[in-house]
Coordinates of C-alpha atoms in Angstrom, one line a residue:
X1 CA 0.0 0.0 0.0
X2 CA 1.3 3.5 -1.0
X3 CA -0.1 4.9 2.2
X4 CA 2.1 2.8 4.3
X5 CA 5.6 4.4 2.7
X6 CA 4.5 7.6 3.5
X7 CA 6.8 8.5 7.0
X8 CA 4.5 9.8 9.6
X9 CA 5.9 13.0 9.7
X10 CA 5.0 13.8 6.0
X11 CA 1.9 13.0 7.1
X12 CA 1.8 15.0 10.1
X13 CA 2.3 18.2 8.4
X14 CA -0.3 17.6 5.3
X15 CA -2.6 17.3 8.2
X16 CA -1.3 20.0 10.1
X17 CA -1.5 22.1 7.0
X18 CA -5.3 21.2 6.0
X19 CA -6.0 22.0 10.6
X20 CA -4.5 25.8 10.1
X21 CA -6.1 26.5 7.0
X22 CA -9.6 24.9 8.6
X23 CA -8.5 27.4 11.7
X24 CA -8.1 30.4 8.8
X25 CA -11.7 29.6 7.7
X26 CA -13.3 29.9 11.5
X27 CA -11.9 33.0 12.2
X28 CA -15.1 34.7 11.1
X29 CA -17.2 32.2 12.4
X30 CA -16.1 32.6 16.2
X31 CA -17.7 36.3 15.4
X32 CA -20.7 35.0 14.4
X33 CA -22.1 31.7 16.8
X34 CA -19.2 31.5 18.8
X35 CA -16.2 29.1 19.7
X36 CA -18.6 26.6 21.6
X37 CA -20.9 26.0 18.3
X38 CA -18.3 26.3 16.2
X39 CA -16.8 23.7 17.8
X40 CA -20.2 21.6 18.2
X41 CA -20.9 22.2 14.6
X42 CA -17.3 20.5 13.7
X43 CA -17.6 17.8 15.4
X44 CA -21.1 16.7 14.2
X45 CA -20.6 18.0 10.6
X46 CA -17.4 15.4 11.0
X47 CA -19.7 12.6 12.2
X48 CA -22.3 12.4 9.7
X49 CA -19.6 13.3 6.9
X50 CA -17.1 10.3 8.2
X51 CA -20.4 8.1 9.2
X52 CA -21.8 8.4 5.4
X53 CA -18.1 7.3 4.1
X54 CA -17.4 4.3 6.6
X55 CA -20.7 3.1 7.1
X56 CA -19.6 1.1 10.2
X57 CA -20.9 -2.1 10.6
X58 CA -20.7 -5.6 12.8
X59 CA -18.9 -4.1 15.7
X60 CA -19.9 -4.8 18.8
X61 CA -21.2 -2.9 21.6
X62 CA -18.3 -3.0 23.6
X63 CA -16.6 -1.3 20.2
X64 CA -19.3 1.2 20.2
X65 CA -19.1 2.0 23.7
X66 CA -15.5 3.0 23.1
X67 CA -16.1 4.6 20.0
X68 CA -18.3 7.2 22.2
X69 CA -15.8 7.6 25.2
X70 CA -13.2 8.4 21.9
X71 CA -15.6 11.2 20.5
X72 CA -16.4 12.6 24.3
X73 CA -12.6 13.4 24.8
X74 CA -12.1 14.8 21.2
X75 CA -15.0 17.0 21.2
X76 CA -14.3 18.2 24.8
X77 CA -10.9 18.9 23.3
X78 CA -11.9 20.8 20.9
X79 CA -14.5 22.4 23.1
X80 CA -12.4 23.5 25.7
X81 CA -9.8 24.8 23.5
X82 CA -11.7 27.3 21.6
X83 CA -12.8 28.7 24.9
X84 CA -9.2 28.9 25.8
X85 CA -8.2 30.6 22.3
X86 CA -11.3 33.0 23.2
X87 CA -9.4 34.3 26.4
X88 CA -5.3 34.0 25.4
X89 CA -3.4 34.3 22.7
X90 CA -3.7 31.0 20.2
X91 CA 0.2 30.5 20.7
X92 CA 0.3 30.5 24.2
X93 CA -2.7 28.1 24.3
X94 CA -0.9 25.8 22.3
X95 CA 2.6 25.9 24.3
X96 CA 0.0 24.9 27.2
X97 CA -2.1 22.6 25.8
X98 CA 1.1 20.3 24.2
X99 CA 1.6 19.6 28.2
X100 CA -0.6 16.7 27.3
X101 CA 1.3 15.1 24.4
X102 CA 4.4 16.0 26.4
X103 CA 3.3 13.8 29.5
X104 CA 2.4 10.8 27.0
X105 CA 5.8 11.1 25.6
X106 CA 7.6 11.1 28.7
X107 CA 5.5 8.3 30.1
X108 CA 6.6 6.1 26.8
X109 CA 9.7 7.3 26.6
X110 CA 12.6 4.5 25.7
X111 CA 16.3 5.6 25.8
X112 CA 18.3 8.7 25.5
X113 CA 17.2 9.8 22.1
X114 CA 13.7 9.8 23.2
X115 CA 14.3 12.1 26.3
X116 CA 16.2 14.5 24.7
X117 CA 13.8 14.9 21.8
X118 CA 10.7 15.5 24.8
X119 CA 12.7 18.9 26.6
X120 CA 13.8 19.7 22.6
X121 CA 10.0 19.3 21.1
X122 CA 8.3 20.9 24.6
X123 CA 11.6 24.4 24.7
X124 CA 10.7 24.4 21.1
X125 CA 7.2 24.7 21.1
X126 CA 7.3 27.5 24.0
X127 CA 9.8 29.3 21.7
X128 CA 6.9 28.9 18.9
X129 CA 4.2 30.0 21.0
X130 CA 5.5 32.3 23.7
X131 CA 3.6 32.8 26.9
X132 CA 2.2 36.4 26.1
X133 CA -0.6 35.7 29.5
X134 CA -1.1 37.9 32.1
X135 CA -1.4 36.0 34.9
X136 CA -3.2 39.1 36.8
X137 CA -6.4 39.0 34.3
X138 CA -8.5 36.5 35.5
X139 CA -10.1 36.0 32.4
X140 CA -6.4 35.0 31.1
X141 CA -5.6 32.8 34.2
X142 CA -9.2 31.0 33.0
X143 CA -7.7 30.3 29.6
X144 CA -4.3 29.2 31.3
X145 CA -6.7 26.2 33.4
X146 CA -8.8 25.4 29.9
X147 CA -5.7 25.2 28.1
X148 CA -4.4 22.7 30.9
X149 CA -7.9 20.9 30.3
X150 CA -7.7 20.6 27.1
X151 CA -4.2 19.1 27.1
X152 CA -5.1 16.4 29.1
X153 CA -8.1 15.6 27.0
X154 CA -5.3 15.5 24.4
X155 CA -3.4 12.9 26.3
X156 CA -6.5 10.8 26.5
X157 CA -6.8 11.3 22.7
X158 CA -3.9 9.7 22.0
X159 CA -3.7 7.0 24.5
X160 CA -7.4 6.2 23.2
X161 CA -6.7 6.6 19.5
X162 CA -3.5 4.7 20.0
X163 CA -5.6 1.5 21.8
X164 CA -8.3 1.8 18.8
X165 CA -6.2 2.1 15.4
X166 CA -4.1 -1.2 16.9
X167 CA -7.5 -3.2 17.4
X168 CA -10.0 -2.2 14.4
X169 CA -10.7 0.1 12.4
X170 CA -9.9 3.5 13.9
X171 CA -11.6 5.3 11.2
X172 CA -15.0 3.7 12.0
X173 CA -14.2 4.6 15.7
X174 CA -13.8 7.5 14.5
X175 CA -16.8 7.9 12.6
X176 CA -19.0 6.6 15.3
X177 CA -17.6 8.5 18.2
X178 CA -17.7 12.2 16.0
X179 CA -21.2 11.7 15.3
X180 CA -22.0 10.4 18.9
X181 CA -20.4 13.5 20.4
X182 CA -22.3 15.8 18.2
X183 CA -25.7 14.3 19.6
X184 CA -24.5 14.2 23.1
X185 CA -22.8 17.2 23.7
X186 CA -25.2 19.0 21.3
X187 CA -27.0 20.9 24.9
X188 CA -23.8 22.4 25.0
X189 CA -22.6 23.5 21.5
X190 CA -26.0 23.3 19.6
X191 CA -28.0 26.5 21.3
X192 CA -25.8 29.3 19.2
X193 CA -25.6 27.7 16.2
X194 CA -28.9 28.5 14.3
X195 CA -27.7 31.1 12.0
X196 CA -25.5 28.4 10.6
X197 CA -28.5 26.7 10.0
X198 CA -30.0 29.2 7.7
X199 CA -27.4 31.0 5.9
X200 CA -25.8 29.3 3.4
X201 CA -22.7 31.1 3.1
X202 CA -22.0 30.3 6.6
X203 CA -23.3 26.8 6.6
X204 CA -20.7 26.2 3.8
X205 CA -17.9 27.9 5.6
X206 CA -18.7 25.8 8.7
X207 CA -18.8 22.6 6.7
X208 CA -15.5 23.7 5.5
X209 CA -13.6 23.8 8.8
X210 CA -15.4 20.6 9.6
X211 CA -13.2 18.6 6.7
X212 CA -10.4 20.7 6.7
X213 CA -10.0 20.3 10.8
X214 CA -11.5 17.5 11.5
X215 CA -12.5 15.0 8.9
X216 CA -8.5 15.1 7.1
X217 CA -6.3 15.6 10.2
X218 CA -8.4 13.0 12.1
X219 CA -8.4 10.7 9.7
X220 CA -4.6 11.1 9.0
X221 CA -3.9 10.5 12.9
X222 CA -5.7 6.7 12.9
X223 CA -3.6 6.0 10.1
X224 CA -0.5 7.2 11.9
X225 CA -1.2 5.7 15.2
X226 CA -2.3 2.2 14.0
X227 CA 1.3 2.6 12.9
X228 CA 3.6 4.1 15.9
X229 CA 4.0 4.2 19.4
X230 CA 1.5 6.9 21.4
X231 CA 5.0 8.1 22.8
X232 CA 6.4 8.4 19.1
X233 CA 3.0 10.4 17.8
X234 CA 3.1 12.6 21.1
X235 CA 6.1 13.6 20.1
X236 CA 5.3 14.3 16.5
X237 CA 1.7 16.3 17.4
X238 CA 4.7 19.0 18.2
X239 CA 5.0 19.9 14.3
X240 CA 1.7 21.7 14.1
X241 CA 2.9 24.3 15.4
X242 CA 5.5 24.2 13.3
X243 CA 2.9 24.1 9.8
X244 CA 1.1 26.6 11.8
X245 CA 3.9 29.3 11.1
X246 CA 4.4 27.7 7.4
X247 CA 1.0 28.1 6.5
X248 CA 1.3 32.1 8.2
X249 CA 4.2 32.5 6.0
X250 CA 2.7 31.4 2.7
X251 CA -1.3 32.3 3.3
X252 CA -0.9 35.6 5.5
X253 CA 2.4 36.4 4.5
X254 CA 3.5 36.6 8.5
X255 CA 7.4 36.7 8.9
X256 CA 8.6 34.5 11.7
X257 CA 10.8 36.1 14.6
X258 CA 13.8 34.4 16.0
X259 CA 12.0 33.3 18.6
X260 CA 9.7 31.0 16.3
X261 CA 12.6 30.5 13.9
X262 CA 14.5 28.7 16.9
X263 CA 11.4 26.9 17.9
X264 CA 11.5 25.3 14.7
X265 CA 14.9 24.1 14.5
X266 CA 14.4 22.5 18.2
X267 CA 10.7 20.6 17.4
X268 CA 13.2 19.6 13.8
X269 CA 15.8 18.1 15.5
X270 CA 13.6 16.6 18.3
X271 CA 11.1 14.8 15.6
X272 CA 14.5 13.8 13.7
X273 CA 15.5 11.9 17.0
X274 CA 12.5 10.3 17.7
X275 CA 12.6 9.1 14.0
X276 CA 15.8 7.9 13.9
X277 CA 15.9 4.5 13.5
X278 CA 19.1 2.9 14.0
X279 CA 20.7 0.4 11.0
X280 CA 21.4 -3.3 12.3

């Protein structure tokens, strides 16, 4: 299979590409129904775009079960990080939030190659995102704690995604548990989302950061996990922000400081380590 050849960091960064430009498309939409339905609206777009693809079938409720638990943690994620990204700056949220991967990393870690490339990946993406918070605002020390949240829920995500991809299909886990979470947590999400509903323009955006931030870089991620350690993806979820200043360069023509330009090099060297595989 041609998919298989592909190294996982290639991957990584197609899917980190299609996430940023998904995140280009709901800046507008925040303005409009706000990061909680934007957020509710991705998730369940996701579900019945991935459930009309996959059309899951003969798994059994013990599959299904976990499928839901799956699509809880990744639509919390995504819940509680918009409402972070609402109260601090997007780069700061994301040095926070890649606490989670960091701790999965660390947990799996095997060898000196693997430790280095955790303080290498974790300095670099600080360097990336910068703290920028001011710890005095409370509003800003709220965004801190959902940023902490959310990281965790991205530990779980992992772990989870990891235990799914190795056992069946994790893109009918996938499938099931995006569409699940859209019902479930729609109490939540669903209450400011009407005018999506009824104008078309916006219905399409929407729909459009679904794919582009859920339905390709989720998908991408079962393929990659069914393939490598949760440690070795932990490490690698530390490239995004790495696109994330690509796709700034090339779509919003934003010039990276030193600061990001030696964030960079770090989360390089540390994915290089943690992909080096020694010749016998």
């Amino acid at each position: 299979m041609v998919l298989s050849k592909i190294p996982p960091p290639v991957f990584f960064m197609g899917s980190g590409f299609c996430q940023y430009v998904g995140a280009a498309l709901a800046v507008g939409v925040f303005l409009q129904i706000g990061p909680l339905s934007v957020a509710w609206l991705r998730i369940l777009l996701s579900g019945v775009i991935l459930l009309a693809w996959r059309r899951p079938r003969n798994l059994s409720w013990s599959d299904i079960a976990w499928s839901v638990v799956f699509g809880l943690v990744l639509g919390g994620m995504n819940m509680v990080f918009y409402e972070a990204i609402a109260r601090i700056p997007l780069g700061a949220a994301v040095s926070v939030e890649y606490l989670g991967p960091v701790l999965v990393a660390v947990i799996g870690s095997r060898g000196w190659r693997s430790r280095v490339a955790i303080f290498l990946a974790l300095a670099g993406v600080v360097s990336i995102g910068g703290w920028g918070v001011d710890i005095n605002d409370p509003e800003q020390r709220l965004g801190i704690v959902l940023a902490l949240i959310a990281g965790g829920c991205w530990a779980a995500y992992i772990l989870l995604g990891r235990s799914i991809a190795t056992k069946r299909s994790g893109l009918d886990s996938l499938a099931i548990g995006m569409f699940a979470a859209g019902v479930l947590l729609a109490p939540i999400g669903g209450g400011g989302s009407a005018l999506a509903w009824t104008d078309g323009l916006l219905f399409l955006t929407v729909l459009g950061v679904a794919v582009l931030s859920s339905v390709i870089p989720y998908g991408v991620e079962q393929l990659i996990l069914a393939r490598i350690p949760a440690a070795n993806f932990a490490l690698l979820t530390a490239l995004l922000p790495v696109t994330s200043l690509i796709v700034g360069l090339i779509v919003l023509r934003q010039i990276p400081n030193w600061a990001e330009l030696l964030g960079l090099t770090l989360v390089s060297v540390a994915v290089a380590l943690s992909s080096y595989q020694p010749k016998h």
